[in-house]
Short mmCIF file of C-alpha atoms in Angstrom, two decimals:
data_model
loop_
_atom_site.label_atom_id
_atom_site.label_comp_id
_atom_site.label_asym_id
_atom_site.label_seq_id
_atom_site.Cartn_x
_atom_site.Cartn_y
_atom_site.Cartn_z
CA MET A 1 27.15 -15.48 4.06
CA GLU A 2 29.00 -13.76 1.25
CA THR A 3 28.46 -14.92 -2.31
CA THR A 4 31.59 -15.22 -4.43
CA HIS A 5 31.71 -13.91 -7.98
CA THR A 6 32.44 -17.43 -9.23
CA ALA A 7 29.37 -18.85 -7.45
CA LEU A 8 27.16 -16.11 -8.91
CA GLU A 9 28.47 -16.74 -12.43
CA ALA A 10 27.86 -20.48 -12.10
CA ALA A 11 24.32 -19.94 -10.82
CA VAL A 12 23.54 -17.42 -13.58
CA ALA A 13 24.74 -19.92 -16.20
CA GLU A 14 22.40 -22.59 -14.83
CA TRP A 15 19.49 -20.17 -14.58
CA ARG A 16 20.00 -19.13 -18.20
CA ALA A 17 19.94 -22.76 -19.28
CA LEU A 18 16.72 -23.29 -17.31
CA LEU A 19 14.83 -20.06 -18.04
CA GLY A 20 16.30 -18.89 -21.33
CA HIS A 21 18.92 -16.21 -21.88
CA GLU A 22 16.33 -13.45 -22.36
CA HIS A 23 14.86 -14.05 -18.89
CA VAL A 24 18.12 -13.57 -16.97
CA LEU A 25 19.66 -10.12 -16.55
CA SER A 26 23.01 -9.47 -14.94
CA GLY A 27 25.29 -6.57 -14.12
CA ALA A 28 24.34 -3.20 -15.58
CA ALA A 29 21.16 -4.51 -17.22
CA ALA A 30 19.81 -5.83 -13.90
CA THR A 31 20.70 -2.61 -12.11
CA ALA A 32 19.06 -0.46 -14.79
CA ALA A 33 15.87 -2.50 -14.57
CA TYR A 34 15.59 -2.93 -10.79
CA GLY A 35 18.04 -0.61 -9.03
CA ARG A 36 15.91 2.52 -8.68
CA ASP A 37 13.82 3.22 -5.60
CA THR A 38 11.74 6.14 -4.35
CA THR A 39 13.33 6.03 -0.87
CA GLY A 40 16.63 7.34 -2.25
CA ILE A 41 18.52 4.05 -1.93
CA GLU A 42 20.58 3.11 -4.98
CA ARG A 43 22.16 -0.29 -5.44
CA SER A 44 23.96 -2.42 -7.96
CA VAL A 45 21.77 -5.47 -8.55
CA PRO A 46 23.95 -8.54 -9.26
CA ALA A 47 21.33 -10.30 -11.40
CA ALA A 48 17.60 -10.63 -11.97
CA LEU A 49 15.49 -13.60 -13.04
CA ARG A 50 12.21 -13.02 -14.84
CA ILE A 51 9.98 -15.97 -13.99
CA VAL A 52 7.12 -16.67 -16.38
CA ASP A 53 6.47 -20.31 -15.49
CA GLY A 54 5.95 -21.15 -11.83
CA ALA A 55 6.75 -24.80 -12.50
CA LYS A 56 10.40 -23.80 -12.87
CA LEU A 57 10.65 -22.04 -9.51
CA PRO A 58 11.58 -25.17 -7.50
CA GLU A 59 14.61 -25.71 -9.72
CA VAL A 60 15.45 -21.99 -9.56
CA MET A 61 15.65 -22.34 -5.78
CA ARG A 62 17.65 -25.56 -5.97
CA ILE A 63 20.23 -23.76 -8.13
CA ALA A 64 20.39 -20.98 -5.54
CA GLN A 65 20.97 -23.61 -2.86
CA ARG A 66 23.75 -25.38 -4.76
CA HIS A 67 25.70 -22.17 -5.28
CA ARG A 68 24.68 -20.40 -2.04
CA VAL A 69 23.33 -17.37 -3.93
CA PRO A 70 20.67 -15.34 -2.05
CA VAL A 71 17.49 -14.37 -3.92
CA TYR A 72 14.71 -11.86 -3.26
CA PRO A 73 11.22 -12.29 -4.80
CA VAL A 74 9.10 -9.33 -5.96
CA SER A 75 5.63 -9.57 -7.44
CA THR A 76 5.73 -6.53 -9.73
CA GLY A 77 8.40 -4.42 -7.98
CA ARG A 78 6.04 -1.49 -7.46
CA ASN A 79 6.27 -1.29 -3.68
CA TRP A 80 6.45 2.51 -3.82
CA GLY A 81 7.76 4.20 -0.69
CA TYR A 82 8.89 0.95 0.92
CA GLY A 83 11.66 -0.29 -1.38
CA SER A 84 10.16 -0.67 -4.88
CA ALA A 85 11.95 -3.76 -6.33
CA LEU A 86 15.05 -3.60 -4.13
CA ALA A 87 16.07 -6.32 -1.69
CA VAL A 88 16.94 -5.66 1.93
CA ASN A 89 20.33 -7.24 1.27
CA GLY A 90 22.04 -5.70 -1.76
CA ALA A 91 23.76 -8.97 -2.69
CA CYS A 92 20.46 -10.66 -3.60
CA VAL A 93 19.43 -11.76 -7.07
CA ILE A 94 15.96 -10.39 -7.82
CA LEU A 95 13.22 -12.92 -8.61
CA ASP A 96 10.76 -10.96 -10.74
CA LEU A 97 7.40 -12.78 -10.68
CA SER A 98 5.49 -10.21 -12.73
CA GLY A 99 5.48 -12.57 -15.74
CA MET A 100 3.41 -15.04 -13.72
CA ASN A 101 0.16 -13.21 -14.37
CA ARG A 102 -2.49 -15.85 -14.87
CA ILE A 103 -5.90 -15.82 -13.25
CA LEU A 104 -6.08 -19.52 -12.42
CA HIS A 105 -9.67 -19.83 -11.23
CA PHE A 106 -12.69 -17.68 -10.57
CA ASP A 107 -15.75 -18.79 -8.67
CA GLU A 108 -18.39 -16.51 -10.20
CA GLU A 109 -21.00 -17.63 -7.66
CA MET A 110 -18.92 -17.05 -4.53
CA GLY A 111 -16.61 -14.33 -5.84
CA VAL A 112 -13.30 -16.02 -4.99
CA VAL A 113 -10.41 -15.53 -7.40
CA THR A 114 -7.19 -17.56 -7.50
CA LEU A 115 -4.31 -15.77 -9.17
CA GLU A 116 -0.55 -15.60 -9.59
CA PRO A 117 1.83 -12.92 -8.21
CA GLY A 118 2.01 -10.85 -11.38
CA VAL A 119 -1.74 -10.23 -11.68
CA THR A 120 -2.29 -6.50 -11.19
CA GLN A 121 -5.29 -4.54 -9.99
CA GLY A 122 -5.84 -3.36 -13.57
CA GLU A 123 -5.66 -6.87 -15.02
CA LEU A 124 -8.19 -8.22 -12.55
CA ALA A 125 -10.50 -5.27 -13.28
CA ALA A 126 -10.28 -5.98 -17.03
CA TYR A 127 -11.01 -9.67 -16.42
CA LEU A 128 -14.07 -8.95 -14.27
CA ASP A 129 -15.41 -6.37 -16.73
CA SER A 130 -14.86 -8.56 -19.79
CA HIS A 131 -16.92 -11.36 -18.23
CA GLY A 132 -19.52 -9.08 -16.66
CA TYR A 133 -18.80 -10.35 -13.15
CA PRO A 134 -20.36 -8.04 -10.49
CA PHE A 135 -17.41 -8.00 -8.09
CA MET A 136 -14.98 -5.32 -6.94
CA VAL A 137 -11.21 -5.27 -7.23
CA PRO A 138 -9.55 -4.75 -3.80
CA THR A 139 -8.08 -1.41 -4.86
CA THR A 140 -5.34 0.66 -3.26
CA GLY A 141 -3.87 4.05 -4.05
CA ALA A 142 -0.73 2.48 -5.55
CA GLY A 143 -2.26 2.26 -9.02
CA PRO A 144 -3.50 -0.28 -11.58
CA GLU A 145 -0.01 -1.66 -12.29
CA CYS A 146 0.54 -3.05 -8.78
CA SER A 147 0.25 -6.68 -7.68
CA LEU A 148 -2.75 -7.89 -5.72
CA LEU A 149 -0.79 -10.76 -4.18
CA GLY A 150 2.15 -8.57 -3.18
CA ASN A 151 -0.10 -6.07 -1.41
CA ALA A 152 -1.95 -8.81 0.48
CA LEU A 153 1.33 -10.41 1.62
CA GLU A 154 2.42 -7.01 2.96
CA ARG A 155 -0.92 -6.96 4.85
CA GLY A 156 -1.97 -3.93 2.88
CA TYR A 157 -5.26 -2.07 3.18
CA GLY A 158 -7.60 -0.63 0.58
CA VAL A 159 -10.81 1.33 0.19
CA THR A 160 -13.41 -1.29 -0.85
CA PRO A 161 -15.59 -3.15 1.73
CA TYR A 162 -12.90 -5.78 2.43
CA THR A 163 -10.33 -3.21 3.51
CA ASP A 164 -7.89 -5.70 5.09
CA HIS A 165 -6.58 -7.56 2.07
CA PHE A 166 -4.83 -10.44 3.79
CA ALA A 167 -7.95 -11.02 5.89
CA ALA A 168 -9.70 -11.75 2.59
CA VAL A 169 -7.04 -14.29 1.51
CA THR A 170 -8.26 -17.86 1.99
CA ASP A 171 -5.54 -20.04 0.49
CA LEU A 172 -2.03 -19.85 -0.92
CA GLU A 173 0.80 -21.97 -2.28
CA ALA A 174 4.53 -21.33 -1.96
CA VAL A 175 7.94 -22.67 -2.97
CA LEU A 176 10.36 -22.96 -0.04
CA ALA A 177 14.08 -22.22 -0.03
CA ASP A 178 15.04 -25.83 -0.79
CA GLY A 179 12.66 -26.03 -3.77
CA SER A 180 9.94 -28.00 -1.97
CA ARG A 181 6.33 -26.87 -2.19
CA TYR A 182 3.97 -25.71 0.54
CA ARG A 183 0.22 -26.24 0.30
CA THR A 184 -2.31 -25.64 3.05
CA ALA A 185 -3.61 -28.62 4.98
CA MET A 186 -7.20 -27.92 3.93
CA ARG A 187 -6.24 -27.91 0.27
CA GLU A 188 -4.50 -31.27 0.64
CA ALA A 189 -7.12 -32.90 2.86
CA GLY A 190 -10.37 -31.23 1.86
CA GLY A 191 -9.72 -30.17 -1.71
CA GLU A 192 -9.36 -26.89 -3.54
CA GLU A 193 -12.97 -25.74 -3.19
CA LEU A 194 -13.00 -25.92 0.60
CA ALA A 195 -9.54 -24.33 0.79
CA ARG A 196 -10.78 -21.41 -1.32
CA LEU A 197 -13.82 -20.92 0.91
CA PHE A 198 -12.34 -21.39 4.42
CA LYS A 199 -9.38 -19.30 5.46
CA TRP A 200 -8.25 -21.06 8.64
CA GLY A 201 -7.95 -24.61 7.31
CA ILE A 202 -7.30 -27.36 9.84
CA GLY A 203 -4.48 -27.73 12.34
CA ALA A 204 -1.95 -25.01 13.07
CA TYR A 205 -2.53 -21.96 10.85
CA SER A 206 0.64 -21.74 8.79
CA ALA A 207 -0.31 -19.66 5.72
CA GLY A 208 0.22 -16.45 7.68
CA LEU A 209 3.92 -17.30 8.05
CA PHE A 210 4.39 -16.23 4.44
CA THR A 211 3.33 -12.62 5.06
CA GLN A 212 6.15 -10.14 5.73
CA SER A 213 8.59 -13.01 6.27
CA GLY A 214 10.55 -14.28 3.26
CA LEU A 215 9.96 -17.89 4.34
CA GLY A 216 8.74 -18.86 0.88
CA VAL A 217 8.02 -17.61 -2.63
CA VAL A 218 4.23 -17.41 -2.84
CA THR A 219 3.15 -18.57 -6.29
CA ARG A 220 -0.65 -18.44 -6.04
CA MET A 221 -3.28 -16.98 -3.78
CA SER A 222 -7.06 -17.16 -3.43
CA ILE A 223 -8.82 -14.01 -2.28
CA VAL A 224 -12.48 -13.23 -1.66
CA LEU A 225 -13.86 -10.27 -3.61
CA ALA A 226 -16.67 -8.02 -2.43
CA ARG A 227 -19.81 -8.12 -4.56
CA ARG A 228 -20.59 -4.80 -6.24
CA PRO A 229 -23.43 -3.25 -4.18
CA GLU A 230 -26.49 -1.41 -5.38
CA VAL A 231 -25.07 1.90 -4.17
CA VAL A 232 -21.54 3.22 -3.66
CA LYS A 233 -21.17 6.69 -2.18
CA VAL A 234 -18.45 8.79 -0.66
CA CYS A 235 -18.99 11.10 2.27
CA LEU A 236 -17.02 14.36 2.31
CA PHE A 237 -16.87 16.83 5.16
CA SER A 238 -14.58 19.42 6.69
CA LEU A 239 -13.46 20.48 10.16
CA LYS A 240 -13.26 24.26 10.06
CA ASP A 241 -11.06 24.42 13.17
CA ASP A 242 -8.13 22.24 14.16
CA ALA A 243 -9.58 22.03 17.70
CA LEU A 244 -12.46 19.93 16.31
CA LEU A 245 -10.15 16.97 15.65
CA GLU A 246 -10.75 15.38 19.06
CA PRO A 247 -14.58 15.50 19.02
CA ALA A 248 -14.55 14.37 15.39
CA ILE A 249 -12.58 11.25 16.32
CA GLU A 250 -15.07 10.42 19.07
CA ARG A 251 -17.95 10.76 16.60
CA ILE A 252 -16.14 8.71 13.93
CA ARG A 253 -15.53 5.93 16.42
CA ALA A 254 -19.26 5.86 17.25
CA ILE A 255 -20.27 5.81 13.56
CA LEU A 256 -17.95 2.92 12.75
CA GLY A 257 -19.20 0.95 15.74
CA LYS A 258 -22.83 1.53 14.79
CA LEU A 259 -22.62 0.99 11.02
CA PRO A 260 -20.13 -1.82 10.33
CA GLY A 261 -20.25 -3.07 6.76
CA THR A 262 -22.24 -0.16 5.38
CA VAL A 263 -19.53 2.34 6.29
CA ALA A 264 -16.27 0.75 5.18
CA GLY A 265 -14.13 3.53 6.56
CA LEU A 266 -13.92 7.17 7.63
CA ASN A 267 -10.63 8.96 7.10
CA LEU A 268 -9.22 12.33 8.10
CA MET A 269 -6.59 14.26 6.11
CA ASN A 270 -4.85 17.39 7.35
CA ARG A 271 -4.74 20.54 5.22
CA HIS A 272 -1.15 19.91 4.15
CA ARG A 273 -2.08 16.47 2.79
CA VAL A 274 -5.07 17.75 0.81
CA LEU A 275 -3.05 20.64 -0.61
CA ALA A 276 -0.44 18.16 -1.83
CA MET A 277 -3.24 16.45 -3.77
CA SER A 278 -4.86 19.68 -5.02
CA ALA A 279 -2.31 22.46 -5.51
CA PRO A 280 1.06 22.67 -7.30
CA TYR A 281 4.07 22.63 -4.99
CA PRO A 282 4.91 26.33 -4.29
CA ALA A 283 8.68 25.92 -4.69
CA ASP A 284 9.17 29.67 -5.21
CA ARG A 285 7.38 30.70 -2.00
CA LEU A 286 9.09 28.58 0.66
CA GLY A 287 10.44 29.93 3.92
CA PRO A 288 14.10 30.02 5.03
CA ASP A 289 13.71 26.45 6.36
CA GLY A 290 12.68 25.19 2.92
CA LEU A 291 9.08 24.59 4.03
CA MET A 292 5.73 26.21 3.34
CA PRO A 293 5.25 29.02 5.93
CA PRO A 294 2.03 28.79 8.00
CA ALA A 295 0.73 31.97 6.34
CA LEU A 296 1.14 30.38 2.92
CA VAL A 297 -0.65 27.22 4.06
CA GLU A 298 -3.54 29.39 5.27
CA GLU A 299 -3.58 31.36 2.02
CA LEU A 300 -3.64 28.25 -0.16
CA GLY A 301 -6.30 26.75 2.11
CA ARG A 302 -8.54 29.75 1.46
CA GLN A 303 -7.78 29.71 -2.27
CA TYR A 304 -8.60 26.02 -2.66
CA GLN A 305 -11.32 25.98 0.02
CA ILE A 306 -9.47 23.45 2.19
CA PHE A 307 -10.13 23.54 5.94
CA PRO A 308 -7.68 22.27 8.63
CA TRP A 309 -9.10 18.73 8.32
CA THR A 310 -10.99 16.98 5.52
CA GLY A 311 -13.02 13.84 6.10
CA PHE A 312 -13.55 11.13 3.49
CA GLY A 313 -15.73 8.08 3.99
CA THR A 314 -17.07 5.22 1.86
CA LEU A 315 -20.58 3.77 2.03
CA TYR A 316 -21.83 0.53 0.44
CA GLY A 317 -25.18 -1.21 0.38
CA THR A 318 -28.73 -1.02 -0.86
CA ARG A 319 -30.33 2.39 -1.45
CA ARG A 320 -32.27 2.16 1.81
CA MET A 321 -29.21 1.05 3.79
CA VAL A 322 -27.07 3.88 2.45
CA ALA A 323 -29.84 6.46 2.89
CA ALA A 324 -30.26 5.40 6.52
CA ALA A 325 -26.50 5.50 7.06
CA GLN A 326 -26.36 9.04 5.68
CA LYS A 327 -28.90 10.16 8.26
CA GLU A 328 -26.95 8.48 11.05
CA ILE A 329 -23.69 10.11 9.92
CA ARG A 330 -25.26 13.56 9.64
CA ALA A 331 -26.70 13.24 13.14
CA ALA A 332 -23.45 11.91 14.61
CA LEU A 333 -21.27 14.66 13.11
CA LYS A 334 -23.71 17.51 13.75
CA GLY A 335 -21.97 20.47 15.34
CA VAL A 336 -18.53 19.14 14.40
CA ALA A 337 -18.45 18.69 10.61
CA SER A 338 -19.05 21.38 8.01
CA ARG A 339 -19.83 21.24 4.27
CA MET A 340 -20.97 17.61 4.40
CA LEU A 341 -21.70 15.99 1.05
CA PHE A 342 -22.71 12.49 -0.01
CA LEU A 343 -21.81 11.81 -3.63
CA SER A 344 -22.38 8.94 -6.03
CA GLN A 345 -20.52 8.39 -9.30
CA ASP A 346 -23.40 10.05 -11.18
CA ASN A 347 -23.21 13.09 -8.88
CA ALA A 348 -19.49 13.48 -9.52
CA ASN A 349 -19.93 13.14 -13.29
CA THR A 350 -22.65 15.81 -13.24
CA LEU A 351 -20.37 18.11 -11.27
CA ARG A 352 -17.66 17.65 -13.90
CA GLN A 353 -20.10 18.70 -16.60
CA LEU A 354 -21.25 21.76 -14.65
CA ALA A 355 -17.64 22.85 -14.09
CA GLY A 356 -17.25 23.25 -17.83
CA TRP A 357 -19.81 26.06 -17.78
CA LEU A 358 -17.93 28.16 -15.23
CA PRO A 359 -15.37 30.58 -16.68
CA GLY A 360 -11.87 31.38 -15.41
CA ALA A 361 -9.94 30.08 -12.45
CA ALA A 362 -13.06 29.17 -10.46
CA GLY A 363 -14.20 26.85 -13.22
CA GLN A 364 -10.78 25.29 -13.52
CA ARG A 365 -10.60 24.60 -9.79
CA LEU A 366 -14.10 23.10 -9.76
CA ALA A 367 -13.25 20.97 -12.78
CA SER A 368 -10.12 19.69 -11.06
CA THR A 369 -12.02 18.94 -7.85
CA ALA A 370 -14.85 17.23 -9.75
CA ALA A 371 -12.39 15.10 -11.72
CA THR A 372 -10.63 14.02 -8.50
CA LEU A 373 -13.98 13.16 -6.89
CA ALA A 374 -15.03 11.12 -9.92
CA ARG A 375 -11.79 9.16 -9.91
CA SER A 376 -11.99 8.68 -6.13
CA LEU A 377 -15.46 7.23 -6.52
CA GLU A 378 -14.17 4.85 -9.19
CA LEU A 379 -11.48 3.71 -6.75
CA ALA A 380 -14.03 3.28 -3.95
CA GLY A 381 -16.15 1.31 -6.40
CA GLY A 382 -13.37 -1.20 -6.98
CA ARG A 383 -12.08 0.23 -10.27
CA PRO A 384 -8.33 0.88 -10.00
CA ASN A 385 -6.86 4.14 -11.28
CA GLU A 386 -3.98 6.55 -10.64
CA THR A 387 -5.96 9.05 -8.53
CA ALA A 388 -3.56 8.87 -5.57
CA LEU A 389 -0.28 8.48 -7.48
CA PRO A 390 0.31 12.18 -8.34
CA LEU A 391 0.99 12.75 -4.64
CA ALA A 392 4.39 11.05 -5.11
CA TYR A 393 5.28 13.67 -7.74
CA TRP A 394 4.41 16.78 -5.69
CA ARG A 395 8.05 17.66 -4.89
CA ASN A 396 9.50 16.02 -8.01
CA PRO A 397 11.18 18.67 -10.20
CA ASN A 398 10.95 16.31 -13.18
CA GLY A 399 7.20 16.73 -13.53
CA SER A 400 4.01 14.79 -12.99
CA GLY A 401 4.93 11.55 -14.76
CA ASP A 402 1.76 11.48 -16.87
CA GLY A 403 3.42 11.43 -20.29
CA GLY A 404 1.18 8.85 -21.90
CA GLN A 405 2.39 5.80 -19.97
CA PRO A 406 1.53 4.44 -16.50
CA ARG A 407 3.10 6.44 -13.70
CA ASN A 408 6.15 4.85 -12.10
CA PRO A 409 7.49 6.98 -9.24
CA ALA A 410 10.76 4.99 -8.99
CA ARG A 411 11.48 5.36 -12.71
CA ASP A 412 10.40 9.00 -12.76
CA GLY A 413 12.73 10.16 -9.98
CA CYS A 414 10.21 10.74 -7.19
CA GLY A 415 11.41 10.86 -3.61
CA LEU A 416 8.95 9.07 -1.31
CA ILE A 417 9.11 7.11 1.95
CA TRP A 418 5.92 6.01 3.69
CA TYR A 419 5.66 6.18 7.47
CA ALA A 420 2.57 4.10 8.30
CA PRO A 421 2.07 3.64 12.05
CA LEU A 422 -0.92 2.30 13.93
CA VAL A 423 -2.61 4.89 16.17
CA PRO A 424 -5.29 4.02 18.76
CA MET A 425 -8.56 5.77 18.00
CA ARG A 426 -8.44 7.86 21.16
CA PRO A 427 -8.74 11.65 20.75
CA GLN A 428 -5.83 12.64 22.99
CA ARG A 429 -3.56 9.95 21.55
CA ALA A 430 -4.35 11.17 18.03
CA ARG A 431 -3.52 14.74 19.06
CA ALA A 432 -0.20 13.68 20.57
CA TYR A 433 0.58 11.82 17.36
CA VAL A 434 -0.22 14.84 15.18
CA GLU A 435 2.05 17.05 17.27
CA MET A 436 4.87 14.48 17.15
CA VAL A 437 4.68 14.12 13.37
CA GLY A 438 4.56 17.87 12.85
CA ALA A 439 7.61 18.52 15.04
CA ILE A 440 9.76 15.74 13.56
CA THR A 441 8.92 16.33 9.90
CA ARG A 442 9.58 20.06 10.14
CA LYS A 443 12.86 19.42 11.95
CA HIS A 444 14.07 17.44 8.93
CA GLY A 445 12.67 19.72 6.23
CA MET A 446 9.64 17.57 5.37
CA GLU A 447 6.11 18.91 4.93
CA PRO A 448 3.77 17.31 7.53
CA LEU A 449 1.31 15.49 5.26
CA LEU A 450 -0.92 13.30 7.42
CA THR A 451 -3.90 11.00 7.01
CA PHE A 452 -5.78 8.93 9.58
CA THR A 453 -7.32 5.84 7.93
CA SER A 454 -9.77 3.83 10.02
CA LEU A 455 -9.02 0.11 10.26
CA SER A 456 -11.84 -0.48 12.75
CA ASP A 457 -13.74 1.50 15.35
CA LYS A 458 -10.71 1.18 17.61
CA LEU A 459 -7.66 1.82 15.45
CA PHE A 460 -6.26 4.12 12.79
CA ASP A 461 -3.49 3.43 10.34
CA SER A 462 -1.87 6.79 9.70
CA THR A 463 0.00 7.34 6.46
CA VAL A 464 2.63 10.08 6.25
CA PRO A 465 4.38 10.43 2.88
CA LEU A 466 7.86 11.87 3.25
CA LEU A 467 8.27 13.66 -0.08
CA PHE A 468 11.67 14.99 -1.15
CA ASP A 469 13.86 15.83 -4.12
CA ARG A 470 15.52 12.53 -4.94
CA ASN A 471 18.14 14.29 -7.06
CA SER A 472 19.54 15.84 -3.89
CA PRO A 473 21.68 13.53 -1.68
CA VAL A 474 21.17 15.98 1.20
CA ALA A 475 17.37 15.79 0.83
CA ALA A 476 17.48 11.98 0.57
CA GLU A 477 19.53 11.69 3.76
CA ALA A 478 17.21 14.12 5.54
CA ALA A 479 14.21 11.98 4.54
CA GLN A 480 15.87 8.81 5.83
CA ALA A 481 16.82 10.56 9.09
CA CYS A 482 13.25 11.81 9.46
CA TYR A 483 11.90 8.29 8.87
CA ARG A 484 14.22 6.76 11.47
CA GLU A 485 13.29 9.37 14.07
CA LEU A 486 9.56 8.94 13.41
CA ILE A 487 9.87 5.20 14.01
CA LEU A 488 11.92 5.55 17.20
CA ARG A 489 10.03 8.50 18.71
CA GLY A 490 6.71 6.99 17.69
CA ARG A 491 7.58 3.74 19.42
CA GLU A 492 8.34 5.64 22.62
CA GLN A 493 4.85 7.16 22.49
CA GLY A 494 3.05 3.93 21.57
CA PHE A 495 2.78 4.30 17.79
CA PHE A 496 4.47 1.76 15.51
CA PRO A 497 4.21 0.93 11.79
CA TYR A 498 2.38 -2.14 10.53
CA ARG A 499 4.90 -2.28 7.66
CA VAL A 500 8.27 -0.64 7.10
CA ALA A 501 10.64 0.28 4.28
CA ILE A 502 13.64 -1.94 3.55
CA SER A 503 15.98 0.59 5.18
CA ALA A 504 14.26 0.03 8.56
CA MET A 505 14.08 -3.77 8.47
CA PRO A 506 17.60 -4.44 9.84
CA GLU A 507 16.67 -2.57 13.04
CA LEU A 508 13.56 -4.66 13.75
CA ALA A 509 15.47 -7.56 15.31
CA ALA A 510 16.51 -5.43 18.28
CA LEU A 511 12.92 -4.22 18.78
CA THR A 512 11.14 -7.59 18.47
CA GLN A 513 13.47 -10.08 20.17
CA ASP A 514 10.92 -12.58 21.49
CA SER A 515 9.17 -13.05 18.15
CA GLN A 516 12.48 -13.01 16.30
CA ARG A 517 13.70 -16.03 18.27
CA LEU A 518 10.80 -18.10 16.92
CA HIS A 519 11.28 -16.75 13.40
CA GLU A 520 14.99 -17.59 13.46
CA ARG A 521 14.24 -21.16 14.58
CA LEU A 522 11.84 -21.52 11.67
CA ARG A 523 14.35 -20.04 9.25
CA ARG A 524 17.15 -22.32 10.41
CA GLU A 525 14.91 -25.29 9.65
CA LEU A 526 13.47 -24.04 6.35
CA ASP A 527 16.40 -21.98 5.03
CA PRO A 528 19.63 -22.92 6.86
CA TYR A 529 21.84 -20.93 4.49
CA ASP A 530 19.64 -17.80 4.74
CA LEU A 531 19.24 -17.54 0.97
CA LEU A 532 15.58 -16.52 0.57
CA ALA A 533 14.98 -12.80 1.19
CA PRO A 534 17.69 -12.44 3.88
CA GLY A 535 17.03 -9.56 6.26
CA ARG A 536 13.35 -9.23 5.42
CA TYR A 537 11.51 -7.96 8.51
CA ARG A 538 14.34 -9.00 10.82
#
């Protein structure tokens, strides 16, 4: 339903009385703060509410109900490549929960933390370090400024032992569209301790309804953290020929099946993807189609010592466990992988020191590689950093965004849309997927940057960043067209994203009709006026 200007003004007046004038933005101020997005979408944001006290959220929602004003909650608004802080429906008032950043409880014996939506990866890391708690932050490549709760509710994945972040969530609380509160049955019946320790509760499992749904504003979440192991190592290797992709996938599947827990994941990145993380964008050497010619890709690969595929894995455990796993991995990848290395944080730091002794360009390249390895090991060790964020800036003519403040790709003008489909871990299916992505991205003027990230020994999540010049309306439209075609063509071939950008959400209803019927029945009961995150994943 359409919100009238009078209704919005009345709601804003009540929200200001409730929250304080300084916590309610409207018009140009709201748009300036929340209207920028890496996907190229620009919107006028009617208003934004900065919530610092969760106790006021029920009344915030009751005001929305009285005036029929739709709202859209964001945890920190750093959902890069999927919509940043923008709502699916441009008429929504943004509910900014980043001010709710308390760590409510930590069980130092069991490693379960209960926190609010605004708690970031960096804030949790600082909390654990300040108390000397030996647990790992569930890190992602999105950076230290991003919300832990928001990522888990999007069913995000990371690089530490508990890679599936919502799988590690045990309990949550939410405010519904009418201002009523939701608590899990186990928390009500068995108490907070049992709710924090047992994910499934009792009776119908309802907490999962609040992921990717907009059925409630989640105000707190308990998540299990992995204990810091004796040893953290990364495994690096290369495939010197593209034809080795298929046998490598077979071997990776066997390794993951044999070494669950010790090997948290094994990933494969194509040469284009690694170059985007290692080399400056060669804007002055592009072909007539605006892309890097194959000869240039080969040349840069030789210069930076990057083969057609690069493997990256993470190992956790005791010294003996990790040493045994290294032997198993070497044996499994024999004859397929080249230049295999197993590195600890100390190894990477030593390499950084040695690079300082080498003169000229060779020393500079080694120093850059060593620094990236050191930061990657920190990330794998549960210490958030910005290692992966420079990728978003590769085709950004405004620079790298490292001017003394945390990187913010939306603020800094980066063009980025993530295509993140699920791909069965079958060699021929992976090859078909690689060929599809290459053909479609090149058709739309996008470089084919591709990673396979293992979710299990049966399934990859592939991430393809569509990078473009956001200052160019033509480039932005080409990126959106590329994204739409990847989703549609991928679906035809059996590949489909586990999460999508806000621009793709309106099309999901036609593709998921059976599940949508249930979701709409739930929404009619819980939110009859469709005021809480309208259009989200439907």
